[in-house]
Short mmCIF file of C-alpha atoms in Angstrom, two decimals:
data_model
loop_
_atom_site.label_atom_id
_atom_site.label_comp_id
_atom_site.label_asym_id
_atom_site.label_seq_id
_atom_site.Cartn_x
_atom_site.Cartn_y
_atom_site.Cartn_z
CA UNK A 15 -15.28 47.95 -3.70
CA UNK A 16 -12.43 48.90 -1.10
CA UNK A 17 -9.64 49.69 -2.88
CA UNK A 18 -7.19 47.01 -1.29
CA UNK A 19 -9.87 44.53 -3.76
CA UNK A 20 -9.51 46.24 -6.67
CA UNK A 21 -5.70 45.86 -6.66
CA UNK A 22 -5.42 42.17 -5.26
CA UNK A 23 -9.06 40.05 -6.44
CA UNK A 24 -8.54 37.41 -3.57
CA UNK A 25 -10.94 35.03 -5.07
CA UNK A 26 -8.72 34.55 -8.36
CA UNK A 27 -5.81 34.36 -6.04
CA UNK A 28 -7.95 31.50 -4.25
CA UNK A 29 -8.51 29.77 -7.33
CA UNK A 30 -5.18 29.85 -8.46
CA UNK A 31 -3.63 28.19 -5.11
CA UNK A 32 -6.16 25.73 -5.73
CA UNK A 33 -5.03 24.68 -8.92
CA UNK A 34 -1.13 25.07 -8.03
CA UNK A 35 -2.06 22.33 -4.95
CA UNK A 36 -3.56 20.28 -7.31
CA UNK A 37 -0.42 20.25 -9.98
CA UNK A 38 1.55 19.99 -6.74
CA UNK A 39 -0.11 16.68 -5.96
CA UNK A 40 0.19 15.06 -9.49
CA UNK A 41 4.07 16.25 -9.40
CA UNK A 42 4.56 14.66 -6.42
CA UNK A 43 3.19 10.91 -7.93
CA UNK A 44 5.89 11.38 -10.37
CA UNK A 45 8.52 12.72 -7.58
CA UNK A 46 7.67 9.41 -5.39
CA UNK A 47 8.36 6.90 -8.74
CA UNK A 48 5.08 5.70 -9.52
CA UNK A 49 4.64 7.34 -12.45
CA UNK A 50 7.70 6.51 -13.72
CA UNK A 51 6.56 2.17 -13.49
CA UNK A 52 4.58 0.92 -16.09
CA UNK A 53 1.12 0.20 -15.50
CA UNK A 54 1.63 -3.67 -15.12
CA UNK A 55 4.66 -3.02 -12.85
CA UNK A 56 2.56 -0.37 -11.06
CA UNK A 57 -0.30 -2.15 -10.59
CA UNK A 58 1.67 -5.53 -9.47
CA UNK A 59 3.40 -2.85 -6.80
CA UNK A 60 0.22 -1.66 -5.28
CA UNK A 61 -2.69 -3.20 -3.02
CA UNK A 62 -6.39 -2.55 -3.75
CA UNK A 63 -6.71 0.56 -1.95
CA UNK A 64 -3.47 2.20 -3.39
CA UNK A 65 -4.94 1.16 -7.28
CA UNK A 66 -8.19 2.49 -6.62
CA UNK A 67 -6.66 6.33 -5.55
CA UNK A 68 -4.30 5.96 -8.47
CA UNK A 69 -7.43 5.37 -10.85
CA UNK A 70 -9.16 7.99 -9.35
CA UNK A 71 -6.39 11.00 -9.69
CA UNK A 72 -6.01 9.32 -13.16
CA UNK A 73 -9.24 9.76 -13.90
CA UNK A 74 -10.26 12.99 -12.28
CA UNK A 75 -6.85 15.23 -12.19
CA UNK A 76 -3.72 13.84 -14.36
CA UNK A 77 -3.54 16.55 -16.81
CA UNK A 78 -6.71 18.72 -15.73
CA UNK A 79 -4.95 20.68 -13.26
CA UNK A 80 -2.00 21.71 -15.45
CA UNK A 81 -4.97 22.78 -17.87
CA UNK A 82 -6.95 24.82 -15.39
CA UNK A 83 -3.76 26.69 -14.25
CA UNK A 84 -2.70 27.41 -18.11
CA UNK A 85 -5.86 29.49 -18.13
CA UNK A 86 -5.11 31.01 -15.14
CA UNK A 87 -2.01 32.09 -16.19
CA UNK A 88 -3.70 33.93 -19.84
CA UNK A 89 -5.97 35.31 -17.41
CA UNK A 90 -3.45 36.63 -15.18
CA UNK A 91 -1.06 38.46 -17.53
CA UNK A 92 -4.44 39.42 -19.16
CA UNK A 93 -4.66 41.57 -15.61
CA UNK A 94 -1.46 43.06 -16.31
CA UNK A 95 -2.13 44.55 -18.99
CA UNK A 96 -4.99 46.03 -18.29
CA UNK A 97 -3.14 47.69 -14.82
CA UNK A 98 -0.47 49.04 -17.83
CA UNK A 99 -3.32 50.43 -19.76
CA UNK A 100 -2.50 52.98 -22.28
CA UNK A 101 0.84 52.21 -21.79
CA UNK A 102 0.61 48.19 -22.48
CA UNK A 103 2.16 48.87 -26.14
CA UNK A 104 5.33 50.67 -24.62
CA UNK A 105 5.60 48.13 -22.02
CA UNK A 106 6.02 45.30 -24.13
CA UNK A 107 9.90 45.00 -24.56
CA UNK A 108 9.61 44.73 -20.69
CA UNK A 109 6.57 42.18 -20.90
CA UNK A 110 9.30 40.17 -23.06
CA UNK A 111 12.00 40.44 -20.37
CA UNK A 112 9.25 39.34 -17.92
CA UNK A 113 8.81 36.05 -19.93
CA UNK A 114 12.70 35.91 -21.00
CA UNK A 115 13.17 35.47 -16.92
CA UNK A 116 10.61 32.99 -16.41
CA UNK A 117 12.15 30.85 -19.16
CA UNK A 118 15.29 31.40 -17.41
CA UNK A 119 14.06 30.01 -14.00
CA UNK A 120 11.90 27.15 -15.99
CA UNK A 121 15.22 25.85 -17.27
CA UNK A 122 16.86 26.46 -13.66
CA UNK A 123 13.85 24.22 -12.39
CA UNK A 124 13.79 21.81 -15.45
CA UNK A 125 17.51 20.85 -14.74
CA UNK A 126 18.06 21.31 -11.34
CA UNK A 127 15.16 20.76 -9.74
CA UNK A 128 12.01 18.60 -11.85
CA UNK A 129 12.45 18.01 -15.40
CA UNK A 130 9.22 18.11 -15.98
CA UNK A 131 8.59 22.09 -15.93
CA UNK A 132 6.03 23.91 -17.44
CA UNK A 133 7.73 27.21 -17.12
CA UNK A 134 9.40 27.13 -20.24
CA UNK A 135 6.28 26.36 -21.77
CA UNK A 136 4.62 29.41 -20.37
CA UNK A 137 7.44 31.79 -21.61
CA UNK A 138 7.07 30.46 -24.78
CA UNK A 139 3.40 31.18 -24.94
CA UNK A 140 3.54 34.09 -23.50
CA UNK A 141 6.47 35.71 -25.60
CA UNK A 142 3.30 35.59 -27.83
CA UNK A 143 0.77 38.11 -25.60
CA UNK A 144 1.91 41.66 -26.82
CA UNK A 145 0.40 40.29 -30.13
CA UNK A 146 -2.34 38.28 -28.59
CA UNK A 147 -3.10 41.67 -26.78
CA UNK A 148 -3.46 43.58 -29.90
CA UNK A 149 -6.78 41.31 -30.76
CA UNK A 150 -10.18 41.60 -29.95
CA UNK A 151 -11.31 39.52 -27.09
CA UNK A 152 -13.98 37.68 -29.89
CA UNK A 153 -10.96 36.97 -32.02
CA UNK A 154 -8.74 35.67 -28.83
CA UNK A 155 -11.63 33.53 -27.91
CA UNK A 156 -12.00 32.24 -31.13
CA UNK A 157 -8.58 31.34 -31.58
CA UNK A 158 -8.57 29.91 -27.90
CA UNK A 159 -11.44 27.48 -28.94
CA UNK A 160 -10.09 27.01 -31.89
CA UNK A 161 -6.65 25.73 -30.70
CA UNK A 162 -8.05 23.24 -28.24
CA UNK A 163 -10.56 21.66 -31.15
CA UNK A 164 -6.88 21.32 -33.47
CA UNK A 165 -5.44 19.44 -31.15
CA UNK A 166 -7.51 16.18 -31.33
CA UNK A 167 -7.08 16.55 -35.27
CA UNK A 168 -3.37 17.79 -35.46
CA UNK A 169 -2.87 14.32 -33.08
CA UNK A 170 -4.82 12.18 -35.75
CA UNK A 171 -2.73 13.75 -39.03
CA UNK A 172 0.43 13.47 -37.48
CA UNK A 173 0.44 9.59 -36.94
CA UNK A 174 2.61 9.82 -34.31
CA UNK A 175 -0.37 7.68 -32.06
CA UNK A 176 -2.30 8.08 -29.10
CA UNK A 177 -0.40 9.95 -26.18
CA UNK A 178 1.27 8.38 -23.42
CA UNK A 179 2.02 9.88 -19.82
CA UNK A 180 5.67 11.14 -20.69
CA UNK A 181 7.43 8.99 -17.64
CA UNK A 182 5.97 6.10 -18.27
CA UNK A 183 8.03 3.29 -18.68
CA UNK A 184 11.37 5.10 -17.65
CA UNK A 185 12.17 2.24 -15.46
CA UNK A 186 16.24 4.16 -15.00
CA UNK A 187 14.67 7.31 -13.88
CA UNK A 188 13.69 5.16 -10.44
CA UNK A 189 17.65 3.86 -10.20
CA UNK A 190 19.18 7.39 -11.26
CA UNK A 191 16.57 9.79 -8.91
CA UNK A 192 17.82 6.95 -6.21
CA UNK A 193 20.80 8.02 -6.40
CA UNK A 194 22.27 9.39 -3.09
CA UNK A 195 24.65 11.73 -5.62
CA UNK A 196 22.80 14.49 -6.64
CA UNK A 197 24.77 15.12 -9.74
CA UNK A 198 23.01 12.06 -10.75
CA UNK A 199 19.44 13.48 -10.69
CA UNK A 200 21.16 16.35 -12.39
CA UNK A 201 21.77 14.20 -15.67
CA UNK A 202 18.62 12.47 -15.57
CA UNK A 203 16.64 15.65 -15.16
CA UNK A 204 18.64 16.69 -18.49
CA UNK A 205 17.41 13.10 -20.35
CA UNK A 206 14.59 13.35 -19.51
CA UNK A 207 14.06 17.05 -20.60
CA UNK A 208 15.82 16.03 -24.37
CA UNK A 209 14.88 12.71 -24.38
CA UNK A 210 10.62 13.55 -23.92
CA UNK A 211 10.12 14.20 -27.69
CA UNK A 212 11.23 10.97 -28.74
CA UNK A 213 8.42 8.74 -26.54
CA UNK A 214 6.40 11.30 -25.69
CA UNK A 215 5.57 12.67 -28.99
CA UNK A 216 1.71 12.75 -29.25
CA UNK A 217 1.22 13.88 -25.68
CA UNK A 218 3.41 16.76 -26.05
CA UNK A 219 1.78 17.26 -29.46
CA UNK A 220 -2.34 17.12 -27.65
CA UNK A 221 -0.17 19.75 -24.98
CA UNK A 222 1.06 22.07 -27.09
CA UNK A 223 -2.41 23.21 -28.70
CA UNK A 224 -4.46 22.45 -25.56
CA UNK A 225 -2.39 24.63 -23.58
CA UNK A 226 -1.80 27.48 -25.94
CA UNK A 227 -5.64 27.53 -26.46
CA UNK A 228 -6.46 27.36 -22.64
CA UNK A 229 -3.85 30.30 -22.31
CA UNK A 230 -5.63 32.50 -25.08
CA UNK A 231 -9.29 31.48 -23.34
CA UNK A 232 -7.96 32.93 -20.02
CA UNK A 233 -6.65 36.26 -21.87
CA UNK A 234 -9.81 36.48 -23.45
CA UNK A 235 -11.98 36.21 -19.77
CA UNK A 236 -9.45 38.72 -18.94
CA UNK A 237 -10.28 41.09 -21.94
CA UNK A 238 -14.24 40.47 -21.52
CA UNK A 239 -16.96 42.21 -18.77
CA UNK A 240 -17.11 38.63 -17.15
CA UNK A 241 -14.55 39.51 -14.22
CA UNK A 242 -16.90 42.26 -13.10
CA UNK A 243 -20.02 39.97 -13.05
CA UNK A 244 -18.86 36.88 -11.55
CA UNK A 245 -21.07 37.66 -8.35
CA UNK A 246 -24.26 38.22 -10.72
CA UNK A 247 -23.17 34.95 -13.17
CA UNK A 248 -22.55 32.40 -10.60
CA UNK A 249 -25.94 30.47 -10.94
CA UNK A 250 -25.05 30.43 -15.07
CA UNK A 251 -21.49 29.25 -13.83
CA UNK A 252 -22.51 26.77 -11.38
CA UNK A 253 -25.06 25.16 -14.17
CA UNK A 254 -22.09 25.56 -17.34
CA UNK A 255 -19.24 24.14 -14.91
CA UNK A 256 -21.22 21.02 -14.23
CA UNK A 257 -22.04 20.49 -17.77
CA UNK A 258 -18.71 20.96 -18.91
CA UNK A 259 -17.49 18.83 -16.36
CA UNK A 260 -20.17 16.10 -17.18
CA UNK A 261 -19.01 16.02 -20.91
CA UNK A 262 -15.66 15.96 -19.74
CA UNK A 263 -16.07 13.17 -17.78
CA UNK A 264 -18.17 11.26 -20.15
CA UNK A 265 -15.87 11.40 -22.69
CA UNK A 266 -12.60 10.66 -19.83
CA UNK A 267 -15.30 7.25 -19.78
CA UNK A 268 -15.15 6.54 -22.92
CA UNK A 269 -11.78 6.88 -23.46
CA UNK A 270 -10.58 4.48 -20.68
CA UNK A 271 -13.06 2.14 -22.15
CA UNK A 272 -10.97 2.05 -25.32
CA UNK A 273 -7.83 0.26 -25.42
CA UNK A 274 -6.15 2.28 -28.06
CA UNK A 275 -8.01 5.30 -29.63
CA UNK A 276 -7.12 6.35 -32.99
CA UNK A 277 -8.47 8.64 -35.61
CA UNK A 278 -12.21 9.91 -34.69
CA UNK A 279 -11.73 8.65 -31.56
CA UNK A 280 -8.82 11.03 -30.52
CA UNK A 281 -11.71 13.86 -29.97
CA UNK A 282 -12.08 12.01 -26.63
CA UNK A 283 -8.79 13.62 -25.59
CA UNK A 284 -11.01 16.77 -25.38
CA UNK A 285 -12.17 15.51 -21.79
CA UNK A 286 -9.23 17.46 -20.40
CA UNK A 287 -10.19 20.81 -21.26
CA UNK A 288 -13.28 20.21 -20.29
CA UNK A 289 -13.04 19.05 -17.31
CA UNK A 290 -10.90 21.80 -16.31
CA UNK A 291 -12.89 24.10 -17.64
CA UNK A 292 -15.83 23.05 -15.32
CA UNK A 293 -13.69 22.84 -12.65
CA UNK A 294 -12.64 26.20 -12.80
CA UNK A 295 -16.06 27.44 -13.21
CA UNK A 296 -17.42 25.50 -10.36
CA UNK A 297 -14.53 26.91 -8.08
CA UNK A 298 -15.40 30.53 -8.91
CA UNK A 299 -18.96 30.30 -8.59
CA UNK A 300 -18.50 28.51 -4.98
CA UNK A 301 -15.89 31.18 -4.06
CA UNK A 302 -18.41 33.99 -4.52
CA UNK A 303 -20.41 32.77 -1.94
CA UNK A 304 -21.77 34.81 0.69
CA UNK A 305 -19.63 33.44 3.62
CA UNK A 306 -16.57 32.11 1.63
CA UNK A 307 -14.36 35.24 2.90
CA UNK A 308 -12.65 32.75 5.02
CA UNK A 309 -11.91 30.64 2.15
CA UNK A 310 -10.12 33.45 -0.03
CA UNK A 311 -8.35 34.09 3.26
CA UNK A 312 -6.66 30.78 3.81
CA UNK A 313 -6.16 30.21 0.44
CA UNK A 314 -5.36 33.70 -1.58
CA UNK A 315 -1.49 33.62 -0.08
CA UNK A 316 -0.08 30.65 -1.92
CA UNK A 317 -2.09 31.65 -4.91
CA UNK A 318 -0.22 35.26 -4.71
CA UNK A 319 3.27 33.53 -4.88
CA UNK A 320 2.16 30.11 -6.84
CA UNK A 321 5.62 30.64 -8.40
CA UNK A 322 7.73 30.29 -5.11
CA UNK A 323 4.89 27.40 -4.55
CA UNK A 324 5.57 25.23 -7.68
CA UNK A 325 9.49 25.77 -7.52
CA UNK A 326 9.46 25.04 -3.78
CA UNK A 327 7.16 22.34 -4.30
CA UNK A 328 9.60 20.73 -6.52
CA UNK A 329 12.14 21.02 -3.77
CA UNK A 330 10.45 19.25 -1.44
CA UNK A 331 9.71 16.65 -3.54
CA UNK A 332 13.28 16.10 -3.82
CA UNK A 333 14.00 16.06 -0.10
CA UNK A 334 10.95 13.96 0.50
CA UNK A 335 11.54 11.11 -2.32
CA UNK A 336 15.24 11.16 -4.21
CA UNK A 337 18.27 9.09 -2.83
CA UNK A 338 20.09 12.21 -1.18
CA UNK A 339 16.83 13.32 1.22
CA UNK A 340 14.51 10.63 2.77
CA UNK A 341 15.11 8.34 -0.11
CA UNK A 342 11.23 7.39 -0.02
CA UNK A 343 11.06 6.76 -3.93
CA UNK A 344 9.69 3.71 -5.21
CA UNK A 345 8.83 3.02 -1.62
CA UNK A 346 5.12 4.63 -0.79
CA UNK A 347 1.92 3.91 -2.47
CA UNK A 348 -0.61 5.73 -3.71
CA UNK A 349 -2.32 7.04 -0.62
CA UNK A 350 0.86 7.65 1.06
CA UNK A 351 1.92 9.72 -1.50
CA UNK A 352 -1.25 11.82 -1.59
CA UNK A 353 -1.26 12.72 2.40
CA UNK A 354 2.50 13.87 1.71
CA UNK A 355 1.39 15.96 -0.91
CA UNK A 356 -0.90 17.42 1.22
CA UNK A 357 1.46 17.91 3.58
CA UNK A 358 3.52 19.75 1.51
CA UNK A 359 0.92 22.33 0.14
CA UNK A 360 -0.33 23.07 3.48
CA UNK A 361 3.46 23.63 4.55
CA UNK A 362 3.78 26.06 1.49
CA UNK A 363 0.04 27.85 2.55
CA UNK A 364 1.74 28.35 5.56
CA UNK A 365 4.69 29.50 4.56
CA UNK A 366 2.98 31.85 2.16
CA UNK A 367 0.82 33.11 5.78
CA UNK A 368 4.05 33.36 7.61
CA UNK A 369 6.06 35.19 4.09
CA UNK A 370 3.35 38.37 4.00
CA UNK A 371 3.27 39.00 7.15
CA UNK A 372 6.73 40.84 5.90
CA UNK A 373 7.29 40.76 2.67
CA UNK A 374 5.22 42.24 -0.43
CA UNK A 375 6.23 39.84 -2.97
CA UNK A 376 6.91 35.96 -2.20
CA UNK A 377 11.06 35.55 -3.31
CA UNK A 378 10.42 33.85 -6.25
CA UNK A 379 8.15 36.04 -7.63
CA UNK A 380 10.54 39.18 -5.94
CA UNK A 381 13.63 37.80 -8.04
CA UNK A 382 11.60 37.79 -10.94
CA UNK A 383 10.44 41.31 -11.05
CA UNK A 384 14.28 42.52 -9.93
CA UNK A 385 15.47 40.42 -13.05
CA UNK A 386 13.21 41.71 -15.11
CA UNK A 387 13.55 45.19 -14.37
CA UNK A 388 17.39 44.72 -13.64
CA UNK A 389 16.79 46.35 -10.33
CA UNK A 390 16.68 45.25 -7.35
CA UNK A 391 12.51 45.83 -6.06
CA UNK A 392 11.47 46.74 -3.01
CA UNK A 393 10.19 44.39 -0.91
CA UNK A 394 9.77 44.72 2.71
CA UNK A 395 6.00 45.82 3.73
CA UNK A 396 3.39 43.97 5.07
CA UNK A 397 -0.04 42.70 2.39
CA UNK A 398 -2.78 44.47 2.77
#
């Protein structure tokens, strides 16, 4: 393997701009308002078509993409360990730094920007990996699995009822993100970021163990032989993506079919990690395909800077929907809102394209490493 490979794996850069577009295009139904309506007011607001697309990314995405790039990231700092080495132990007051910063630009995004960041949630969890990284990868898988089975249960002790989409409902969040003030969208951001807990309580609940156990399974991969086989497993992953995504999608079924689960019937929330499980594994074995280089190509830069993606992302959202850009919120439907989101993840692949053609790190992910290191990093040079 050329050594440019073994530094950079291009297909798990691929994978990881895939997921990003998809989170990208759920944010953006919330940027645009519709996921702020209920789903009387929504449906009463949109035609046939519009319902049927909204259904459909209900169905198939909401939630599953956030999952799939949770593992991604476990799998990813998993990588960085393993490039530390021997030295991974000493390196761990600067892996907490590392995840210190990222909280620090979560909150940046969380207030500023969309309120509903996962950043923060990912510095959390990984404030955790210097003593995730001191377990076996059986023990990390274990407790990875075993996380994502607690969550259905933990959801079912605490009474707190099934979970509900956390804008849903926030009818003031269309009037304030209207607003052509931005200080306005400041101070919702901020409600909406303290106020989540108190109507939001069992999906945060279902999140909180899903996505700490989908961040352990992706340090485990890390940890394991499987990175180095992918080529030789992709039949095996092809035929375990597609069940996992069956079962996933069988029990997504079910659950729509059910007007409000409780109890037993909360293991039906399971459908998201497995669906995004499957997905993932699908997407791998497809991008070691014999003429997918072109793929991993197009595809690898965003993935390589999916922070400066997701933060600039939320940006655009802003500029596309809220009262001080193009004021389109509460406006578009469904399908309109999907070909902008489109629009703005090929704008960011682009960007990424046009960004290494120069620079070695993307400038999200450049300010990052200075801040973390508390020096300013190199970064002019072109990407291999």
């Amino acid at each position: 393997m050329a050594r440019s490979e073994r530094q950079r794996n291009t297909r798990i850069d691929a994978v990881r701009a895939v997921a990003l577009g998809v989170v990208i295009i759920m944010n953006m139904m919330t940027f645009s308002g519709l996921a702020y309506l209920s789903p009387d007011a929504r449906a009463e607001m949109l035609g046939t078509v519009d319902r049927a697309v909204w259904g459909f990314l209900d169905m198939f995405f909401e939630g599953k993409a956030l999952a799939a790039f949770s593992f991604m990231f476990g799998l990813s700092f998993s990588m960085i360990l393993q490039r530390a080495g021997p030295t991974a132990e000493a390196a761990a007051p600067k892996i907490m730094r590392r995840f210190m910063v990222l909280g620090a630009i979560g909150a940046f995004n969380a207030v500023f920007l969309f309120w509903a960041d996962i950043l923060m949630t990912y510095a959390a969890l990984g404030l955790l990996l210097p003593l995730a990284a001191r377990l076996s990868q059986r023990v990390t898988f274990a407790l990875g699995i075993g996380l994502v089975l607690a969550g259905p249960i933990a959801l079912a002790l605490s009474g707190v009822g099934p979970p509900v989409p956390v804008p849903e409902g926030h009818d003031e969040s269309l009037r304030a993100f209207a607003s052509q003030n931005y200080t306005d969208a400041i101070s919702q951001n901020l409600n909406m970021v303290t106020g989540a807990a108190d109507t939001a309580g069992g999906m945060l609940l279902l999140r909180l163990f899903m996505l700490s156990g989908l961040f352990l399974l992706g340090l485990a991969v890390g940890k394991s032989a499987l990175m180095s086989q992918l080529a030789e497993l992709r039949g095996h992953m092809f035929r375990l993506g597609a069940l996992s995504l069956c079962l996933g999608m069988a029990a997504g079924g079910a659950l729509h079919m059910i007007d409000t689960p409780q109890g037993f019937w909360f293991v039906l929330y399971l459908e998201t990690p497995l669906m995004a499980l499957g997905y993932l594994m699908l997407l791998t074995a497809a991008l070691h395909g014999p003429h997918m280089q072109w793929v991993h190509t197009l595809l690898a830069p965003l993935g390589r800077m999916s922070l400066t993606g997701y933060l600039g992302s939320s940006a655009l959202g802003q500029l596309l929907f809220y009262g001080w850009g193009f004021q389109l919120i509460g406006q578009t439907g469904t399908l309109a809102v999907l070909a902008l989101a489109i629009g703005v993840v090929i704008v960011l692949a682009g960007f990424a394209h046009l960004w290494f053609r120069h620079f070695v790190y993307g400038p999200w992910e450049w300010l990052w490493r200075s801040l973390t290191t508390l020096r300013r990093q190199p970064i002019l040079g072109r990407v291999a």
